Amino acid sequence: MERLLAKYKDEDTKNLRKSGSEEEYTELQQLLEDITAYHLDMQDTVLEQKSKKASAERDRLRGIEMRQAAMESMKKRKKAVEDFEDDTDEAGNYEVDDDDYIPLLPPGPEKKARVMQGRSSKKSAIEYLMWKQEQKASIKDRELDLKQQELEFQKAKYQEGKEEREHRQEMNRLEMEEKRTFLEILKNKSKEN
């Protein structure tokens, strides 16, 4: 079948080159042309199916990767909460790098809560989130203070620049008046002569 189609394509190309136009088709040629078209369509269909399978496989692999990333993220968060729980003292305080203690929750029946693991993990997660929020608020306050200082510095710099510009303007004005006066004196002297 493949040889028959290849021979047909070769002959068709040769005939087209010789005559410059398409010749009349015999029934065999028409059938071969139909088979060729069907064969090309089938190849396109097979390629589309392979492409869809490859796309579905890529999507499946992406899903697996997403699930793995989510699980790793959950493990990291759980470990962070456990580390936080390990770093808190019995009063519920968390030690910060600069050795200041930040009270997160008022001291209470912590030991009883630690016995109940479900509550403990929820409570320590809440404590961790509260601590994290306080840290974010502290950082935000520092940023606002820095922006305020920068704004005040820019205002002072602008004020100095304004005073300097006014001084230069006044000097230019006085210089212009001096030149005008000098020109008037020269004019008056030239009229007198």
XYZ file of N, CA and C in Angstrom:
579
model
N 0.830 -1.184 0.000
C 0.000 0.000 0.000
C 0.877 1.251 0.000
N 1.893 1.264 0.849
C 2.788 2.418 0.938
C 3.536 2.618 -0.382
N 3.972 1.525 -0.980
C 4.695 1.635 -2.260
C 3.791 2.180 -3.341
N 2.554 1.731 -3.366
C 1.587 2.195 -4.367
C 1.356 3.698 -4.224
N 1.207 4.166 -2.967
C 0.991 5.598 -2.717
C 2.234 6.412 -3.082
N 3.409 5.906 -2.747
C 4.650 6.616 -3.069
C 4.822 6.735 -4.579
N 4.542 5.641 -5.308
C 4.651 5.662 -6.770
C 3.667 6.663 -7.361
N 2.458 6.700 -6.796
C 1.439 7.628 -7.293
C 1.897 9.077 -7.085
N 2.440 9.378 -5.938
C 2.894 10.740 -5.660
C 4.022 11.138 -6.601
N 4.962 10.233 -6.835
C 6.074 10.523 -7.749
C 5.574 10.802 -9.153
N 4.692 9.933 -9.654
C 4.158 10.097 -11.012
C 3.346 11.387 -11.113
N 2.568 11.696 -10.095
C 1.748 12.900 -10.117
C 2.633 14.143 -10.175
N 3.719 14.147 -9.408
C 4.649 15.273 -9.399
C 5.343 15.407 -10.751
N 5.781 14.274 -11.346
C 6.443 14.306 -12.657
C 5.492 14.833 -13.726
N 4.258 14.343 -13.729
C 3.270 14.764 -14.728
C 2.948 16.249 -14.589
N 2.881 16.719 -13.375
C 2.576 18.131 -13.146
C 3.705 19.007 -13.669
N 4.941 18.544 -13.502
C 6.093 19.305 -13.988
C 6.112 19.326 -15.523
N 5.814 18.186 -16.122
C 5.869 18.084 -17.582
C 4.812 18.962 -18.247
N 3.585 18.824 -17.803
C 2.501 19.502 -18.512
C 2.220 20.898 -17.970
N 2.541 21.145 -16.733
C 2.242 22.445 -16.135
C 0.813 22.526 -15.662
N 0.018 21.493 -15.908
C -1.359 21.466 -15.415
C -1.694 20.038 -15.033
N -2.768 19.891 -14.318
C -3.161 18.559 -13.885
C -3.834 17.813 -15.041
N -3.552 16.540 -15.145
C -4.126 15.724 -16.207
C -5.463 15.153 -15.752
N -6.160 14.550 -16.696
C -7.414 13.890 -16.353
C -7.108 12.656 -15.510
N -7.990 12.427 -14.541
C -7.775 11.325 -13.627
C -8.497 10.074 -14.098
N -7.837 8.952 -13.912
C -8.506 7.675 -14.120
C -9.117 7.290 -12.784
N -9.894 6.273 -12.788
C -10.549 5.826 -11.556
C -9.511 5.400 -10.524
N -8.447 4.750 -10.977
C -7.380 4.319 -10.077
C -6.696 5.528 -9.442
N -6.418 6.516 -10.269
C -5.772 7.720 -9.747
C -6.674 8.429 -8.729
N -7.947 8.470 -9.020
C -8.890 9.111 -8.099
C -8.916 8.377 -6.768
N -8.938 7.052 -6.820
C -8.930 6.265 -5.591
C -7.627 6.472 -4.821
N -6.508 6.511 -5.535
C -5.223 6.749 -4.879
C -5.190 8.142 -4.237
N -5.761 9.117 -4.913
C -5.831 10.478 -4.356
C -6.680 10.479 -3.085
N -7.810 9.793 -3.105
C -8.669 9.707 -1.924
C -7.966 9.005 -0.770
N -7.253 7.932 -1.091
C -6.524 7.193 -0.052
C -5.435 8.074 0.555
N -4.742 8.820 -0.292
C -3.684 9.716 0.186
C -4.259 10.767 1.138
N -5.371 11.359 0.741
C -6.013 12.371 1.594
C -6.453 11.750 2.922
N -7.042 10.547 2.848
C -7.483 9.858 4.070
C -6.283 9.526 4.959
N -5.199 9.081 4.334
C -3.987 8.743 5.071
C -3.436 9.985 5.800
N -3.395 11.123 5.133
C -2.928 12.371 5.760
C -3.841 12.796 6.908
N -5.146 12.638 6.693
C -6.099 12.979 7.763
C -5.897 12.095 8.979
N -5.640 10.804 8.739
C -5.424 9.874 9.849
C -4.143 10.231 10.609
N -3.090 10.629 9.877
C -1.850 11.031 10.527
C -2.083 12.265 11.402
N -2.869 13.208 10.876
C -3.191 14.396 11.674
C -3.974 14.027 12.928
N -4.919 13.105 12.787
C -5.723 12.662 13.934
C -4.841 11.987 14.976
N -3.923 11.146 14.525
C -3.019 10.449 15.442
C -2.151 11.469 16.180
N -1.642 12.468 15.450
C -0.822 13.505 16.085
C -1.630 14.301 17.120
N -2.877 14.612 16.797
C -3.732 15.329 17.753
C -3.964 14.497 19.007
N -4.214 13.205 18.822
C -4.433 12.336 19.978
C -3.185 12.246 20.842
N -2.012 12.141 20.204
C -0.763 12.099 20.971
C -0.569 13.405 21.725
N -0.894 14.501 21.073
C -0.752 15.817 21.713
C -1.688 15.933 22.916
N -2.926 15.459 22.761
C -3.869 15.502 23.876
C -3.404 14.623 25.028
N -2.873 13.445 24.707
C -2.368 12.556 25.753
C -1.193 13.197 26.472
N -0.294 13.803 25.702
C 0.869 14.462 26.308
C 0.417 15.624 27.193
N -0.572 16.380 26.727
C -1.091 17.500 27.515
C -1.740 17.000 28.805
N -2.510 15.918 28.678
C -3.151 15.352 29.868
C -2.097 14.845 30.850
N -1.037 14.246 30.338
C 0.041 13.753 31.205
C 0.748 14.912 31.896
N 1.010 15.998 31.149
C 1.633 17.180 31.753
C 0.743 17.751 32.857
N -0.559 17.830 32.577
C -1.489 18.339 33.589
C -1.485 17.447 34.829
N -1.459 16.138 34.615
C -1.439 15.200 35.740
C -0.160 15.382 36.560
N 0.984 15.532 35.879
C 2.248 15.731 36.585
C 2.260 17.060 37.338
N 1.699 18.100 36.735
C 1.600 19.392 37.434
C 0.747 19.265 38.683
N -0.348 18.516 38.582
C -1.201 18.294 39.736
C -0.455 17.589 40.859
N 0.322 16.596 40.478
C 1.116 15.868 41.477
C 2.119 16.811 42.121
N 2.797 17.623 41.296
C 3.773 18.576 41.836
C 3.103 19.574 42.790
N 1.913 20.058 42.412
C 1.185 21.002 43.272
C 0.829 20.364 44.606
N 0.353 19.132 44.541
C 0.007 18.441 45.787
C 1.233 18.258 46.667
N 2.355 17.882 46.046
C 3.585 17.696 46.818
C 4.035 19.018 47.437
N 3.949 20.095 46.664
C 4.344 21.406 47.190
C 3.434 21.817 48.344
N 2.137 21.548 48.199
C 1.202 21.877 49.266
C 1.502 21.060 50.522
N 1.801 19.787 50.340
C 2.107 18.938 51.495
C 3.393 19.411 52.181
N 4.404 19.779 51.393
C 5.646 20.282 51.980
C 5.404 21.581 52.727
N 4.568 22.429 52.151
C 4.237 23.695 52.811
C 3.527 23.435 54.140
N 2.595 22.464 54.119
C 1.893 22.128 55.368
C 2.875 21.584 56.401
N 3.826 20.756 55.958
C 4.824 20.205 56.879
C 5.668 21.325 57.480
N 6.063 22.283 56.641
C 6.876 23.405 57.135
C 6.101 24.228 58.155
N 4.816 24.506 57.841
C 3.997 25.266 58.796
C 3.829 24.509 60.096
N 3.589 23.214 59.994
C 3.427 22.405 61.205
C 4.718 22.410 62.010
N 5.851 22.289 61.312
C 7.142 22.323 62.003
C 7.365 23.687 62.644
N 6.986 24.774 61.955
C 7.153 26.121 62.513
C 6.312 26.278 63.784
N 5.107 25.749 63.756
C 4.251 25.827 64.944
C 4.848 25.000 66.074
N 5.369 23.818 65.737
C 5.988 22.984 66.765
C 7.237 23.651 67.325
N 8.038 24.257 66.449
C 9.228 24.984 66.904
C 8.828 26.147 67.790
N 7.768 26.826 67.393
C 7.276 27.942 68.197
C 6.845 27.444 69.571
N 6.141 26.312 69.574
C 5.669 25.750 70.831
C 6.850 25.365 71.718
N 7.920 24.849 71.098
C 9.115 24.484 71.847
C 9.834 25.711 72.392
N 9.743 26.839 71.685
C 10.451 28.056 72.085
C 9.668 28.915 73.085
N 8.460 28.542 73.415
C 7.693 29.318 74.391
C 7.932 28.755 75.777
N 7.881 29.634 76.775
C 8.029 29.155 78.151
C 6.649 28.830 78.711
N 6.587 28.456 79.984
C 5.318 28.048 80.568
C 4.293 29.174 80.627
N 4.736 30.420 80.619
C 3.805 31.553 80.693
C 3.268 31.921 79.318
N 3.702 31.246 78.267
C 3.194 31.551 76.927
C 3.965 32.672 76.263
N 5.171 32.951 76.741
C 5.996 34.007 76.143
C 6.927 33.391 75.109
N 7.195 34.155 74.081
C 8.095 33.694 73.024
C 9.345 34.544 73.059
N 10.499 33.882 73.022
C 11.751 34.615 73.108
C 12.133 35.132 71.726
N 12.374 36.452 71.651
C 12.765 37.096 70.398
C 14.279 37.211 70.401
N 14.885 37.471 69.246
C 16.334 37.505 69.108
C 17.001 38.500 70.044
N 16.357 39.644 70.286
C 17.000 40.656 71.125
C 16.697 40.441 72.617
N 16.346 39.242 72.977
C 16.116 38.808 74.361
C 14.973 39.532 75.054
N 14.060 40.129 74.315
C 12.849 40.700 74.911
C 11.762 39.634 74.856
N 10.974 39.559 75.895
C 9.873 38.603 75.894
C 8.591 39.335 75.544
N 7.815 38.735 74.659
C 6.535 39.318 74.262
C 5.447 38.397 74.792
N 4.600 38.881 75.702
C 3.519 38.018 76.185
C 2.473 37.847 75.095
N 2.136 36.608 74.805
C 1.148 36.353 73.768
C -0.235 36.127 74.364
N -0.300 35.335 75.379
C -1.565 35.084 76.053
C -1.311 35.174 77.549
N -2.288 35.607 78.290
C -2.083 35.654 79.740
C -1.839 34.246 80.264
N -0.999 34.148 81.297
C -0.734 32.817 81.848
C -2.023 32.166 82.327
N -2.117 30.913 82.093
C -3.339 30.196 82.482
C -3.054 28.727 82.594
N -4.063 27.948 82.469
C -3.903 26.492 82.609
C -3.235 25.901 81.375
N -1.979 26.287 81.147
C -1.241 25.831 79.973
C -0.957 24.324 80.037
N -0.611 23.839 81.220
C -0.248 22.429 81.328
C -1.428 21.537 80.981
N -2.625 21.948 81.390
C -3.814 21.168 81.084
C -4.059 21.183 79.571
N -3.822 22.325 78.935
C -4.037 22.436 77.492
C -3.023 21.595 76.731
N -1.808 21.480 77.271
C -0.785 20.697 76.579
C -1.112 19.208 76.621
N -1.853 18.785 77.609
C -2.235 17.382 77.678
C -3.164 17.056 76.520
N -4.032 17.982 76.178
C -4.954 17.775 75.066
C -4.257 18.283 73.795
N -3.724 17.390 73.012
C -2.906 17.764 71.865
C -3.690 18.556 70.824
N -4.924 18.220 70.580
C -5.725 18.932 69.586
C -5.837 20.399 69.928
N -6.172 20.691 71.160
C -6.283 22.092 71.586
C -4.926 22.763 71.590
N -3.919 22.018 72.011
C -2.581 22.587 72.119
C -2.103 23.073 70.759
N -2.277 22.254 69.751
C -1.783 22.663 68.439
C -2.578 23.855 67.912
N -3.894 23.890 68.168
C -4.694 25.037 67.730
C -4.292 26.280 68.497
N -4.115 26.109 69.790
C -3.754 27.251 70.631
C -2.370 27.766 70.266
N -1.422 26.855 70.072
C -0.077 27.308 69.734
C -0.061 27.922 68.337
N -0.893 27.421 67.451
C -0.978 28.032 66.120
C -1.533 29.446 66.232
N -2.524 29.629 67.070
C -3.092 30.969 67.278
C -2.055 31.871 67.919
N -1.336 31.340 68.902
C -0.288 32.134 69.544
C 0.779 32.528 68.543
N 1.150 31.589 67.699
C 2.162 31.870 66.681
C 1.666 32.952 65.726
N 0.417 32.824 65.286
C -0.142 33.819 64.372
C -0.224 35.191 65.028
N -0.587 35.211 66.308
C -0.633 36.487 67.027
C 0.760 37.094 67.114
N 1.742 36.263 67.451
C 3.120 36.747 67.526
C 3.584 37.278 66.166
N 3.267 36.524 65.120
C 3.668 36.931 63.765
C 2.998 38.252 63.389
N 1.743 38.415 63.751
C 1.018 39.662 63.441
C 1.639 40.830 64.198
N 2.001 40.600 65.454
C 2.647 41.663 66.230
C 3.979 42.045 65.613
N 4.713 41.046 65.120
C 5.993 41.334 64.470
C 5.778 42.154 63.201
N 4.773 41.782 62.423
C 4.466 42.539 61.206
C 4.069 43.969 61.541
N 3.252 44.126 62.584
C 2.832 45.470 62.990
C 4.033 46.286 63.445
N 4.945 45.657 64.178
C 6.151 46.346 64.631
C 6.996 46.798 63.446
N 7.159 45.932 62.485
C 7.936 46.268 61.287
C 7.249 47.400 60.524
N 5.941 47.327 60.413
C 5.181 48.367 59.711
C 5.347 49.708 60.419
N 5.309 49.700 61.769
C 5.518 50.941 62.525
C 6.900 51.518 62.253
N 7.903 50.645 62.235
C 9.270 51.118 61.952
C 9.362 51.705 60.547
N 8.713 51.059 59.591
C 8.719 51.571 58.216
C 8.056 52.938 58.160
N 6.920 53.083 58.847
C 6.234 54.377 58.864
C 7.097 55.453 59.511
N 7.791 55.102 60.593
C 8.693 56.064 61.235
C 9.804 56.492 60.280
N 10.370 55.523 59.571
C 11.428 55.844 58.616
C 10.910 56.730 57.491
N 9.716 56.442 57.015
C 9.130 57.276 55.960
C 8.865 58.687 56.475
N 8.402 58.794 57.713
C 8.157 60.103 58.313
C 9.467 60.892 58.429
N 10.531 60.224 58.884
C 11.836 60.885 58.984
C 12.333 61.317 57.608
N 12.144 60.466 56.631
C 12.575 60.801 55.273
C 11.799 62.005 54.748
N 10.502 62.037 55.016
C 9.675 63.165 54.590
C 10.135 64.461 55.260
N 10.407 64.383 56.556
C 10.885 65.571 57.273
C 12.236 66.026 56.720
N 13.107 65.071 56.400
C 14.404 65.408 55.821
C 14.224 66.098 54.470
N 13.319 65.563 53.648
C 13.072 66.164 52.347
C 12.479 67.568 52.491
N 11.600 67.760 53.477
C 11.041 69.094 53.711
C 12.145 70.075 54.094
N 13.028 69.647 54.985
C 14.127 70.525 55.414
C 15.040 70.836 54.233
N 15.320 69.844 53.440
C 16.178 70.039 52.275
C 15.511 71.003 51.290
N 14.211 70.835 51.094
C 13.477 71.727 50.199
C 13.493 73.152 50.745
N 13.315 73.285 52.042
C 13.313 74.606 52.661
C 14.672 75.279 52.475
N 15.760 74.520 52.672
C 17.100 75.074 52.461
C 17.269 75.491 51.003
N 16.830 74.648 50.098
C 16.916 74.963 48.675
C 16.097 76.190 48.330
N 14.940 76.319 48.961
C 14.064 77.461 48.702
C 14.740 78.746 49.158
N 15.319 78.702 50.350
C 16.013 79.887 50.868
C 17.184 80.250 49.969
N 17.911 79.233 49.499
C 19.049 79.484 48.621
C 18.583 80.084 47.291
N 17.477 79.548 46.730
C 16.943 80.080 45.477
C 16.486 81.524 45.655
N 15.813 81.805 46.769
C 15.369 83.181 47.033
C 16.568 84.116 47.154
N 17.635 83.650 47.811
C 18.835 84.464 47.966
C 19.460 84.749 46.597
N 19.566 83.708 45.738
C 20.116 83.900 44.401
C 19.257 84.846 43.578
N 17.944 84.709 43.713
C 17.021 85.575 42.994
C 17.217 87.029 43.416
N 17.357 87.225 44.710
C 17.569 88.586 45.230
C 18.900 89.133 44.725
N 19.931 88.304 44.712
C 21.239 88.740 44.216
C 21.159 89.098 42.733
N 20.459 88.290 41.941
C 20.287 88.576 40.512
C 19.522 89.891 40.316
N 18.501 90.091 41.133
C 17.712 91.323 41.032
C 18.588 92.527 41.339
N 19.376 92.458 42.423
C 20.258 93.576 42.782
C 21.305 93.820 41.687
N 21.837 92.744 41.120
C 22.828 92.873 40.052
C 22.228 93.553 38.830
N 20.991 93.179 38.503
C 20.301 93.797 37.362
C 20.055 95.279 37.619
N 19.645 95.616 38.830
C 19.428 97.031 39.171
C 20.730 97.814 39.071
N 21.800 97.193 39.537
C 23.105 97.850 39.467
C 23.508 98.102 38.015
N 23.275 97.115 37.149
C 23.604 97.276 35.729
C 22.747 98.364 35.091
N 21.451 98.383 35.421
C 20.569 99.424 34.874
C 21.044 100.802 35.310
N 21.366 100.900 36.601
C 21.838 102.187 37.121
C 23.122 102.602 36.408
N 24.015 101.693 36.218
C 25.271 101.977 35.540
C 25.011 102.417 34.096
N 24.076 101.729 33.412
C 23.730 102.110 32.039
C 23.098 103.500 31.994
N 22.256 103.806 32.945
C 21.632 105.132 32.987
C 22.691 106.214 33.204
N 23.640 105.918 34.068
C 24.718 106.897 34.309
C 25.526 107.105 33.024
N 25.835 106.015 32.321
C 26.562 106.125 31.066
C 25.769 106.901 30.001
N 24.469 106.646 29.987
C 23.602 107.351 29.055
C 23.587 108.833 29.351
N 23.458 109.166 30.628
C 23.422 110.570 31.041
C 24.757 111.253 30.714
N 25.860 110.561 30.900
C 27.165 111.149 30.600
C 27.326 111.358 29.113
N 26.834 110.412 28.317
C 26.964 110.539 26.861
C 26.092 111.682 26.348
N 24.963 111.940 26.987
C 24.096 113.070 26.591
C 24.767 114.384 26.965
N 25.452 114.425 28.072
C 26.116 115.644 28.511
C 27.285 115.974 27.602
N 27.921 115.036 27.076
C 29.084 115.273 26.210
C 28.627 115.631 24.860
